mmCIF file of C-alpha atoms in Angstrom:
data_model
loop_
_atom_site.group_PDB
_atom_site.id
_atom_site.type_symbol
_atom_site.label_atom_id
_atom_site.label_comp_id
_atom_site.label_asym_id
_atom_site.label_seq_id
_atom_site.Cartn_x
_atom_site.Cartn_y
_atom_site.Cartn_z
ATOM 1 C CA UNK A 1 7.293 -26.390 19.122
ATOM 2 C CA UNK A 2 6.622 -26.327 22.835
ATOM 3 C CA UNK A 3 6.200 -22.255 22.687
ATOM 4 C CA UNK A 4 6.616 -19.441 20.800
ATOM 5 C CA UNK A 5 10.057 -18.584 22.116
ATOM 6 C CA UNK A 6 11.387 -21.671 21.625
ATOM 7 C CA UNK A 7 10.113 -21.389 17.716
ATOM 8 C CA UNK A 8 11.703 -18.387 16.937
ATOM 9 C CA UNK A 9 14.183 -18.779 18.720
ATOM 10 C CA UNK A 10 15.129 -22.575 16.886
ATOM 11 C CA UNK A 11 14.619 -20.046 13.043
ATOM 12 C CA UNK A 12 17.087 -17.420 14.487
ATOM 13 C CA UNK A 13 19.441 -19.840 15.291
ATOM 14 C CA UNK A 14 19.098 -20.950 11.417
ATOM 15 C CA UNK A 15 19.270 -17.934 10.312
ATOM 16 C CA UNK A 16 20.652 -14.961 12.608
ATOM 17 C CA UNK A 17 19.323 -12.630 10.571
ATOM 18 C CA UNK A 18 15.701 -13.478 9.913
ATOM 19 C CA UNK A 19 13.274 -11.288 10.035
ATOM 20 C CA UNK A 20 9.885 -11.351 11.920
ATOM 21 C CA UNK A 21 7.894 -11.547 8.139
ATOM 22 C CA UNK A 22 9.697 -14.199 6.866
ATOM 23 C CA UNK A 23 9.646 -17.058 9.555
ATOM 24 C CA UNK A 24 7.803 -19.682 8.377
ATOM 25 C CA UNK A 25 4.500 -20.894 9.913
ATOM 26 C CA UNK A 26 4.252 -23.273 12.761
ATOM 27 C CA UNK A 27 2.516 -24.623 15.748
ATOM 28 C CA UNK A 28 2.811 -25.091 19.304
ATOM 29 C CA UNK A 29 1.936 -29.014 20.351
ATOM 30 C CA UNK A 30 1.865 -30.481 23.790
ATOM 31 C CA UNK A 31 2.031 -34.664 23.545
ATOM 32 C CA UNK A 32 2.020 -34.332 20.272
ATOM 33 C CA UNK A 33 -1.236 -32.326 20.028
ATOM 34 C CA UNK A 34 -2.156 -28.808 18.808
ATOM 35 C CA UNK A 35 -2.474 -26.307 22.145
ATOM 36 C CA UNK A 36 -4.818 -23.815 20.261
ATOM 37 C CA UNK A 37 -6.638 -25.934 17.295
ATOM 38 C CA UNK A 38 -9.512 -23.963 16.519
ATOM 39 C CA UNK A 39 -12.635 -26.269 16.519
ATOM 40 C CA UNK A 40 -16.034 -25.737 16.203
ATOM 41 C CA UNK A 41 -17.766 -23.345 18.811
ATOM 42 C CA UNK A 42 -14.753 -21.655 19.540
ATOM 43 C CA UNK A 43 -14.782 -17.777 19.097
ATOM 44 C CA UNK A 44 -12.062 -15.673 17.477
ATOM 45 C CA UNK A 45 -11.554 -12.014 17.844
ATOM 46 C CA UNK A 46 -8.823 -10.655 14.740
ATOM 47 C CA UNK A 47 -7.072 -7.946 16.697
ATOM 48 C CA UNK A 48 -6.056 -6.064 13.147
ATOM 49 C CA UNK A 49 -7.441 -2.852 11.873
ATOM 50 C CA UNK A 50 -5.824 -2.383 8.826
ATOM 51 C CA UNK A 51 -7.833 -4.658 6.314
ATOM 52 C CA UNK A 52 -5.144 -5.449 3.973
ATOM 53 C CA UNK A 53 -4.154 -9.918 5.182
ATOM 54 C CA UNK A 54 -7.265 -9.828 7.563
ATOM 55 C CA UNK A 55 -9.790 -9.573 4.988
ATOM 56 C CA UNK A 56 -8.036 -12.547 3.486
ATOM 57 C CA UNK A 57 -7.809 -14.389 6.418
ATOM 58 C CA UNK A 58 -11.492 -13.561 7.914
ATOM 59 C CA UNK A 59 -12.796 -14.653 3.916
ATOM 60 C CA UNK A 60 -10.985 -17.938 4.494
ATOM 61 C CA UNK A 61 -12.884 -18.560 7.657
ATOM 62 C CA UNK A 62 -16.466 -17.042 7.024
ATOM 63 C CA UNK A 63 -17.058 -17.675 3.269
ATOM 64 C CA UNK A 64 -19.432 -20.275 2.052
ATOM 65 C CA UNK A 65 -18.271 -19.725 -1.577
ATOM 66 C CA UNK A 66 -14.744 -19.506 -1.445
ATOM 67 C CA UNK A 67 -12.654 -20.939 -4.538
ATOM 68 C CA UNK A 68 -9.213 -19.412 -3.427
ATOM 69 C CA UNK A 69 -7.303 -22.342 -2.355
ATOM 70 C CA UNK A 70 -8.900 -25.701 -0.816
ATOM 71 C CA UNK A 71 -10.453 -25.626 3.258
ATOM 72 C CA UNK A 72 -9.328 -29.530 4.409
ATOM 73 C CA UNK A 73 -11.125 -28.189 7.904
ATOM 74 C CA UNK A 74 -13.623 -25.207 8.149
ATOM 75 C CA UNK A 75 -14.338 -24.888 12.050
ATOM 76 C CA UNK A 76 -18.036 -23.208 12.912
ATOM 77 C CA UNK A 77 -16.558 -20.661 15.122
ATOM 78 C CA UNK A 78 -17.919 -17.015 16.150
ATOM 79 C CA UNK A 79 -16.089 -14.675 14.624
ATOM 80 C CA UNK A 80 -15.381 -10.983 15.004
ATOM 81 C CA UNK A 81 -12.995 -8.604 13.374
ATOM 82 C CA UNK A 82 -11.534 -5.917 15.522
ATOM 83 C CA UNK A 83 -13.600 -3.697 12.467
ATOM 84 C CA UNK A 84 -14.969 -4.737 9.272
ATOM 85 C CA UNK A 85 -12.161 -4.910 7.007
ATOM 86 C CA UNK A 86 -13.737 -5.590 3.174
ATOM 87 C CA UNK A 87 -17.378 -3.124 3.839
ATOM 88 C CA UNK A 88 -17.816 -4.138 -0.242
ATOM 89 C CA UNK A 89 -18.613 -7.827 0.941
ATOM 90 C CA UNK A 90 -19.372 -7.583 4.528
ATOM 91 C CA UNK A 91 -16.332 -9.568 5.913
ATOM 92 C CA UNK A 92 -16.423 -10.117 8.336
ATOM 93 C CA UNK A 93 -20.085 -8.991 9.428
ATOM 94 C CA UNK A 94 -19.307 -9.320 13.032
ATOM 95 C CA UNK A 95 -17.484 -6.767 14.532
ATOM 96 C CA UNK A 96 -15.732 -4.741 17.369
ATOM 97 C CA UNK A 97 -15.196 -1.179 16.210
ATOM 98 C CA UNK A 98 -17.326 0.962 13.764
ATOM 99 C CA UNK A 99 -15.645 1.745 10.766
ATOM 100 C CA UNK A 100 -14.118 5.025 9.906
ATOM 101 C CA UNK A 101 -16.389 7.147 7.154
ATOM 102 C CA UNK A 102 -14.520 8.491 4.921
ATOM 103 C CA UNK A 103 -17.122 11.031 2.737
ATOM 104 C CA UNK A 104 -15.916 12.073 -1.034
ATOM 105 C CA UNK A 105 -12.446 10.272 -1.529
ATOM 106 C CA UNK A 106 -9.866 11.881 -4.118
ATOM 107 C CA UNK A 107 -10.854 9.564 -6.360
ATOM 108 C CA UNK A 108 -14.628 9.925 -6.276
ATOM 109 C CA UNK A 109 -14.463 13.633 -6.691
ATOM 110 C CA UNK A 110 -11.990 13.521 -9.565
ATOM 111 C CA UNK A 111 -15.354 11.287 -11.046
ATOM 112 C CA UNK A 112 -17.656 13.805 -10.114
ATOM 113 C CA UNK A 113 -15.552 16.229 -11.982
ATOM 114 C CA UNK A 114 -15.838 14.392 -15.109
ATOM 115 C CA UNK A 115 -12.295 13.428 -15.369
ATOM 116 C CA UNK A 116 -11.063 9.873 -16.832
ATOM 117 C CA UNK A 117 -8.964 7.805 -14.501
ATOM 118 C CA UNK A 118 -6.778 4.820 -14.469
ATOM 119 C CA UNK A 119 -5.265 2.603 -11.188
ATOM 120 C CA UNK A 120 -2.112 1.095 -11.430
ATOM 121 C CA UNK A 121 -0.008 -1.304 -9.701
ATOM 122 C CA UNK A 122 1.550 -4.772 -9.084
ATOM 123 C CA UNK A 123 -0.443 -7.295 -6.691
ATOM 124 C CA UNK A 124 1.279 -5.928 -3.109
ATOM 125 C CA UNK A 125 -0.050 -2.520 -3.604
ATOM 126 C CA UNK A 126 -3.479 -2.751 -4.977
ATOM 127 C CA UNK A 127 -5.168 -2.441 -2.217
ATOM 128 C CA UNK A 128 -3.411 0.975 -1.144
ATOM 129 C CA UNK A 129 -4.410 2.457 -5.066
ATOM 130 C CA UNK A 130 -8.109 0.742 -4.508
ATOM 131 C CA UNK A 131 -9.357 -0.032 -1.232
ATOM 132 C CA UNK A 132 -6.833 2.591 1.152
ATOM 133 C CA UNK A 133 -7.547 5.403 -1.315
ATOM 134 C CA UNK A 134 -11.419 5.095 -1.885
ATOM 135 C CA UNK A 135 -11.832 5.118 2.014
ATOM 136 C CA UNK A 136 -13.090 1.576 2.506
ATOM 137 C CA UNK A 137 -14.391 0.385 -1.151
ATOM 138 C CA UNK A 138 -12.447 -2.396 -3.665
ATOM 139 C CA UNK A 139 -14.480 -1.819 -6.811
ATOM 140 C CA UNK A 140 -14.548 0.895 -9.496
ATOM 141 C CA UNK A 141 -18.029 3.424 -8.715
ATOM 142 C CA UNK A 142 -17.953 3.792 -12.533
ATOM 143 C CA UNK A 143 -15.976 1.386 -14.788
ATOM 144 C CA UNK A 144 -16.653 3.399 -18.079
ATOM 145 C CA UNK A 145 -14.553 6.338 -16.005
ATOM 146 C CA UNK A 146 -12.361 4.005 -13.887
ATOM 147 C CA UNK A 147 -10.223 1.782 -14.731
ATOM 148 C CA UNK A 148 -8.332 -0.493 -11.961
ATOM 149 C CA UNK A 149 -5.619 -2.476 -13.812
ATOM 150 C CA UNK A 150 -3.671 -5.251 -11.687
ATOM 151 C CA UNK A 151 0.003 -6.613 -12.606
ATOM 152 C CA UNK A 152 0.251 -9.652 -10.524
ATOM 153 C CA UNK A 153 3.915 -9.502 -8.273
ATOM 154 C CA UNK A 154 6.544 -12.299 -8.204
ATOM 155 C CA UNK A 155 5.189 -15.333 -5.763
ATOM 156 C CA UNK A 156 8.754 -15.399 -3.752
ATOM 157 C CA UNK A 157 9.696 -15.522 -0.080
ATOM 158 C CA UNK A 158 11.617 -12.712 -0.202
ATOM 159 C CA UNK A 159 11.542 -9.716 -2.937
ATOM 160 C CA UNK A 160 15.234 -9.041 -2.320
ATOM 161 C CA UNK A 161 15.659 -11.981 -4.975
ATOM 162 C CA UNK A 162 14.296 -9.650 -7.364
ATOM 163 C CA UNK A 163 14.380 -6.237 -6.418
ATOM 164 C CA UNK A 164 12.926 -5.100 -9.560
ATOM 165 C CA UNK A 165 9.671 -6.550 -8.683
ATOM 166 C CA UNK A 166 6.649 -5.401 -11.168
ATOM 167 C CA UNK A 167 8.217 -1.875 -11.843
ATOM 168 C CA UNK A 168 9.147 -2.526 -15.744
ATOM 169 C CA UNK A 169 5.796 -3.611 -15.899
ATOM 170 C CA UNK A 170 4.015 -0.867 -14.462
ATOM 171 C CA UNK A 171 6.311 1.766 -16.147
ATOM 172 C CA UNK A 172 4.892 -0.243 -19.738
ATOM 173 C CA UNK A 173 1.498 -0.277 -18.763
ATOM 174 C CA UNK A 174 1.543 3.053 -17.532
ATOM 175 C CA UNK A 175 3.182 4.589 -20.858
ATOM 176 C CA UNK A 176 0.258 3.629 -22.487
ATOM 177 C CA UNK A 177 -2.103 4.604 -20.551
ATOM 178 C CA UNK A 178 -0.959 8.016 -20.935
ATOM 179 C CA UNK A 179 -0.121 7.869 -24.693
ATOM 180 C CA UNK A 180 -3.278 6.865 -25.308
ATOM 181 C CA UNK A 181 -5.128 10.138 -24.525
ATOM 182 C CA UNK A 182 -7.875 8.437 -22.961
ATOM 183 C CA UNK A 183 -7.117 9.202 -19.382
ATOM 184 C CA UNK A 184 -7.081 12.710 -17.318
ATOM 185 C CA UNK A 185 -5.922 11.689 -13.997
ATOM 186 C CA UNK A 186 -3.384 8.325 -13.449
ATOM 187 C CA UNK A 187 -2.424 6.993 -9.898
ATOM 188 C CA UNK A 188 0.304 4.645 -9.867
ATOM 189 C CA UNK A 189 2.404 2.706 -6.742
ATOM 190 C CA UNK A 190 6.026 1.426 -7.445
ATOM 191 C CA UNK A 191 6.039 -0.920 -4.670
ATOM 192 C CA UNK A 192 10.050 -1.523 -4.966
ATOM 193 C CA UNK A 193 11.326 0.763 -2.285
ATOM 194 C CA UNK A 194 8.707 -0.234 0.759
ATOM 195 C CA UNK A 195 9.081 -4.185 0.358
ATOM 196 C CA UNK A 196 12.349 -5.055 -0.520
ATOM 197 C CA UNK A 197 13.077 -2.036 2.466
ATOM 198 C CA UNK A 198 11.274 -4.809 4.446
ATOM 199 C CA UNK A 199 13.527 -7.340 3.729
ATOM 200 C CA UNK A 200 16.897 -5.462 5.243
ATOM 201 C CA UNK A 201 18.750 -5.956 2.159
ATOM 202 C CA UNK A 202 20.847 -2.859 1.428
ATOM 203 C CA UNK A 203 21.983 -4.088 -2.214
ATOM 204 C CA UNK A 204 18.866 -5.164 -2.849
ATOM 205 C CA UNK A 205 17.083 -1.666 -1.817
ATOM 206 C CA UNK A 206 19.827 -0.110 -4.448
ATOM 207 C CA UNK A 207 18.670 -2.220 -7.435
ATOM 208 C CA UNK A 208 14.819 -1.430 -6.190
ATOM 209 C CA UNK A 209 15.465 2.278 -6.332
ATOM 210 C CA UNK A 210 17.698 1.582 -9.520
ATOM 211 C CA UNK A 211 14.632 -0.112 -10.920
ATOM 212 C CA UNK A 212 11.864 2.405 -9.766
ATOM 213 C CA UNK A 213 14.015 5.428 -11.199
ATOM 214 C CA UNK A 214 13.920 3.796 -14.408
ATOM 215 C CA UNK A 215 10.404 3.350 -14.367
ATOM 216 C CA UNK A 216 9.791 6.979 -13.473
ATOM 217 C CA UNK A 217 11.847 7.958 -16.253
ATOM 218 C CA UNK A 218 9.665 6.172 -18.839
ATOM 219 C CA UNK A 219 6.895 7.982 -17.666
ATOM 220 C CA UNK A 220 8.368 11.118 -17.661
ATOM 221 C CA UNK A 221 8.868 10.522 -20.858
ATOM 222 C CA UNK A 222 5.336 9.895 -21.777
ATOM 223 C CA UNK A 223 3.948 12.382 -19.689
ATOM 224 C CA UNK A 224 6.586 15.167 -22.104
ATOM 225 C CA UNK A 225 4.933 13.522 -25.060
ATOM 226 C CA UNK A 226 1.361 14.412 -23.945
ATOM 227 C CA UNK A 227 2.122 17.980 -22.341
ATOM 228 C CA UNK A 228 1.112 16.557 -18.886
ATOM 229 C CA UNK A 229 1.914 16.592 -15.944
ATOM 230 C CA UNK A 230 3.547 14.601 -13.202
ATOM 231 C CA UNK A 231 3.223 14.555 -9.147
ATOM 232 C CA UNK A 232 6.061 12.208 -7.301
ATOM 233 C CA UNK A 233 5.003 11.407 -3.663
ATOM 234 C CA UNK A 234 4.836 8.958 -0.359
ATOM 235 C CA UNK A 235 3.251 8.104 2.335
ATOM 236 C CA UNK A 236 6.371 6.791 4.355
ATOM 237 C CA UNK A 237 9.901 6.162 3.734
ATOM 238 C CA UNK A 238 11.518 2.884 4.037
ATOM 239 C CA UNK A 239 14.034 2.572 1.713
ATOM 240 C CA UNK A 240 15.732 5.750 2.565
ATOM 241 C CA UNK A 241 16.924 3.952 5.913
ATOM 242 C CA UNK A 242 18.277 0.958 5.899
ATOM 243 C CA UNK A 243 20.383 1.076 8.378
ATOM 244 C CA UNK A 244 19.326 2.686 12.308
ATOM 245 C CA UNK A 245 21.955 2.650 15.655
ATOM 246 C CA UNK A 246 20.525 0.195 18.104
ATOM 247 C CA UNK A 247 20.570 0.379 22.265
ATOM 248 C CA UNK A 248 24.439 -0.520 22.161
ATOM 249 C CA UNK A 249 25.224 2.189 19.177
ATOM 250 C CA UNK A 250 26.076 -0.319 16.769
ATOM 251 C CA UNK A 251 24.467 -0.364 13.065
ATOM 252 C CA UNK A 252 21.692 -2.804 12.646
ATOM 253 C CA UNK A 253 19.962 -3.088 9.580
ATOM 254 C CA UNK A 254 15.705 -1.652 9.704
ATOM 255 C CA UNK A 255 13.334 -3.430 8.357
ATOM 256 C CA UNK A 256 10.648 -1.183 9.334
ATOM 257 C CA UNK A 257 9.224 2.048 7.866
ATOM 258 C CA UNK A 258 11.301 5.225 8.229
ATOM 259 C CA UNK A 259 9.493 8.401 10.031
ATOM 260 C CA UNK A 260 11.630 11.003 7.650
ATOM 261 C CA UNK A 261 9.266 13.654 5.726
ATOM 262 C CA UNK A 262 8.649 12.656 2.703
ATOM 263 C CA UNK A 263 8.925 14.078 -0.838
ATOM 264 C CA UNK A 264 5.775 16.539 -2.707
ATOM 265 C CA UNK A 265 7.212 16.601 -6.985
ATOM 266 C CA UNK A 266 5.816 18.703 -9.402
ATOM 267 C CA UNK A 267 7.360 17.637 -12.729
ATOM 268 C CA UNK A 268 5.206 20.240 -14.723
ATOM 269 C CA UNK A 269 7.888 21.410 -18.001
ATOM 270 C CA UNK A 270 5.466 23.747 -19.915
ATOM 271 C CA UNK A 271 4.804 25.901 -16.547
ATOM 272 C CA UNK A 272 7.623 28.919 -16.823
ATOM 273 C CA UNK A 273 6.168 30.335 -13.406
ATOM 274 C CA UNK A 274 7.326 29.446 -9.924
ATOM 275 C CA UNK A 275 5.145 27.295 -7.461
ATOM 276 C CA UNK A 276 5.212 29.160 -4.482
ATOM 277 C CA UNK A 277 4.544 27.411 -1.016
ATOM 278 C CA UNK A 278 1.679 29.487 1.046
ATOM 279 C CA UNK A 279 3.275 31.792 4.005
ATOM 280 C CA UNK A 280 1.558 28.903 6.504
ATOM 281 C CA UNK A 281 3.000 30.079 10.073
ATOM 282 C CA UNK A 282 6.354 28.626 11.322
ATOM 283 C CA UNK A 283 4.841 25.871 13.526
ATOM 284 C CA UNK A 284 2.983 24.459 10.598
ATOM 285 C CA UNK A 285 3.737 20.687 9.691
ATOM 286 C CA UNK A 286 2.837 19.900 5.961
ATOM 287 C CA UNK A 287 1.447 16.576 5.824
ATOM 288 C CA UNK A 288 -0.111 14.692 3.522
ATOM 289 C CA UNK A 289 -3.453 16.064 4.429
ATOM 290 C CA UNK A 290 -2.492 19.337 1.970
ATOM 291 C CA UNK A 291 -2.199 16.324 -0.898
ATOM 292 C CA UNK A 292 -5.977 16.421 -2.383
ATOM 293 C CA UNK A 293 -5.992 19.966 -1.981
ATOM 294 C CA UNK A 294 -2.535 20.497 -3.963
ATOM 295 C CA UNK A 295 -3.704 18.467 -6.353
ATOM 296 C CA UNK A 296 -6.614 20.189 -7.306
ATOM 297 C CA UNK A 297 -5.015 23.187 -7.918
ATOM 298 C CA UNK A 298 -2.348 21.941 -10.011
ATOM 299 C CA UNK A 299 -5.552 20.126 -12.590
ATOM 300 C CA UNK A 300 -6.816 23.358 -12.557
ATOM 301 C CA UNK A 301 -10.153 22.940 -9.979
ATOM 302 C CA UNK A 302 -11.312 24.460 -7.246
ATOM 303 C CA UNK A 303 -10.613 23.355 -3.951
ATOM 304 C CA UNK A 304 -13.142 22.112 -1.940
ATOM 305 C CA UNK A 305 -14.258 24.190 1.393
ATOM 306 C CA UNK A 306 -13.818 20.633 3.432
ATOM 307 C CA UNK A 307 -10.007 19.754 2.400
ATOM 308 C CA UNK A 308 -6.908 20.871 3.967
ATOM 309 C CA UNK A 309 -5.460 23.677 2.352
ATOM 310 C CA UNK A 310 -3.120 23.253 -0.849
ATOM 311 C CA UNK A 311 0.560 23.415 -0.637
ATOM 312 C CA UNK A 312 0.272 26.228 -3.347
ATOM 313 C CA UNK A 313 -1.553 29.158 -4.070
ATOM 314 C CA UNK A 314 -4.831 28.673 -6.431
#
């Protein structure tokens, strides 16, 4: 294509209702050659921050070792991340922007408590129950207490062709995870409602909702047959707004995440008090900072002097 525009512009016209994600890869040319080929002694600067596709990308161009899929052409470029995306391997050592320390993650402090704990998700998500929720770090800090378990998702263009994704899986998996006794403490991301939300597709949000409620009620299930007990939550909506009023007030779908508050469940059935919410002032906006904190209280610990305060009293 001669430019961008004109690219997007010739998928649109395929498809009117494409979607920035899903147009397929291409390349501008100017008599017949490449504009931008990367060659050797060029330098590239990644303009991401999150780490999640750029570490991919910057292993892919930095990696001597790298058995993923075959390199026809490897340029020698200079190459710098806008930060350092995977801190486990280095990638990419050159860098912009210091990364963020993030001291004593939920997860490492449930270890240092003693507590067993299992990871669980489907392929799209496992860096937000691994890498996103240790602070910066991929790998288990103790595999006899951690265990990270991977369901590999659907290779498709578009996950509205099966909204049900991984979830049956996960809800399986997950059952016996807590049936088995072994584990204190489970973390586990249905990845239904935020990617097929992507894709626009009302129906196709329904069944992925459909699908994750199912789920949930499987583990309800197991969590009754243990005595446990079971926190629902988000970090963003998606799902729950599929639909926004554009410039010219007519309906459009949204693709993108949804700024609505989202949800804080305590499924806890052999608790016959109330939870009561702390008398925080009336300009206070819960957030998911409180999480950590909350959670703590409800497994029975002490919260931490450094946290944000829990939702409920200790």
């Amino acid at each position: 294509f001669p430019s961008v525009r004109s690219a997007i512009e010739h998928f649109r016209k395929l498809d009117p209702e494409i979607i920035d994600q899903d147009i397929p890869g291409f390349v501008i040319v100017r008599n017949g050659e490449a504009v931008a080929k990367v060659e050797d002694q060029h330098a590239l600067i990644f303009s991401n921050f999150r780490g999640d596709r750029a570490s991919e990308f910057s292993e892919a161009m930095l990696a001597d070792d790298f058995p993923h899929f075959e390199r026809k052409v490897r340029p020698k470029v200079m190459f710098a991340g806008m930060t350092q995306y995977d801190q486990d391997n280095e990638i990419p050592p050159d860098f912009l922007a210091g990364t963020p320390e993030v001291d004593d993650p939920f997860g490492k402090r449930i270890l240092e408590l003693g507590l067993k704990q299992f990871r669980l998700t489907e392929t799209q998500k496992f860096a937000h129950v691994t890498f996103f929720y240790n602070g910066g770090y991929r790998e288990p800090l103790d595999i006899s207490m951690e265990n990270y378990h991977l369901i590999p998702s659907d290779n498709i263009p578009s996950f509205a062709e099966m909204p049900g994704m991984k979830a049956s899986e996960i809800s399986k998996k997950a059952v016996e995870f807590i049936r088995s006794g072994e584990y204190q403490y489970g973390l586990i991301n249905f990845a239904n409602a935020d990617m097929v939300g992507h894709t626009g597709d009302l129906q196709a949000a329904i069944q992925a909702v459909e699908t994750t409620d199912a789920a949930l009620d499987n583990i309800v299930r197991a969590i009754d047959s243990v005595n446990g007990l079971l926190v629902i939550t988000a970090d963003h909506g998606n799902a729950d707004q599929m639909l926004i009023v554009n410039k010219s007030g007519t309906l459009e779908k949204s693709t993108k995440h949804s700024i609505n508050p989202v949800p804080y469940l305590v499924y806890d059935p052999l608790y016959d008090g109330d939870y009561k919410l702390k008398p925080f002032s009336v300009n206070h906006n819960n957030n998911l900072s409180h999480v950590a904190a909350t959670n703590f209280v409800l497994l029975g610990q002490a919260v931490p002097d450094d946290l944000a305060p829990a939702l409920f009293a200790e």
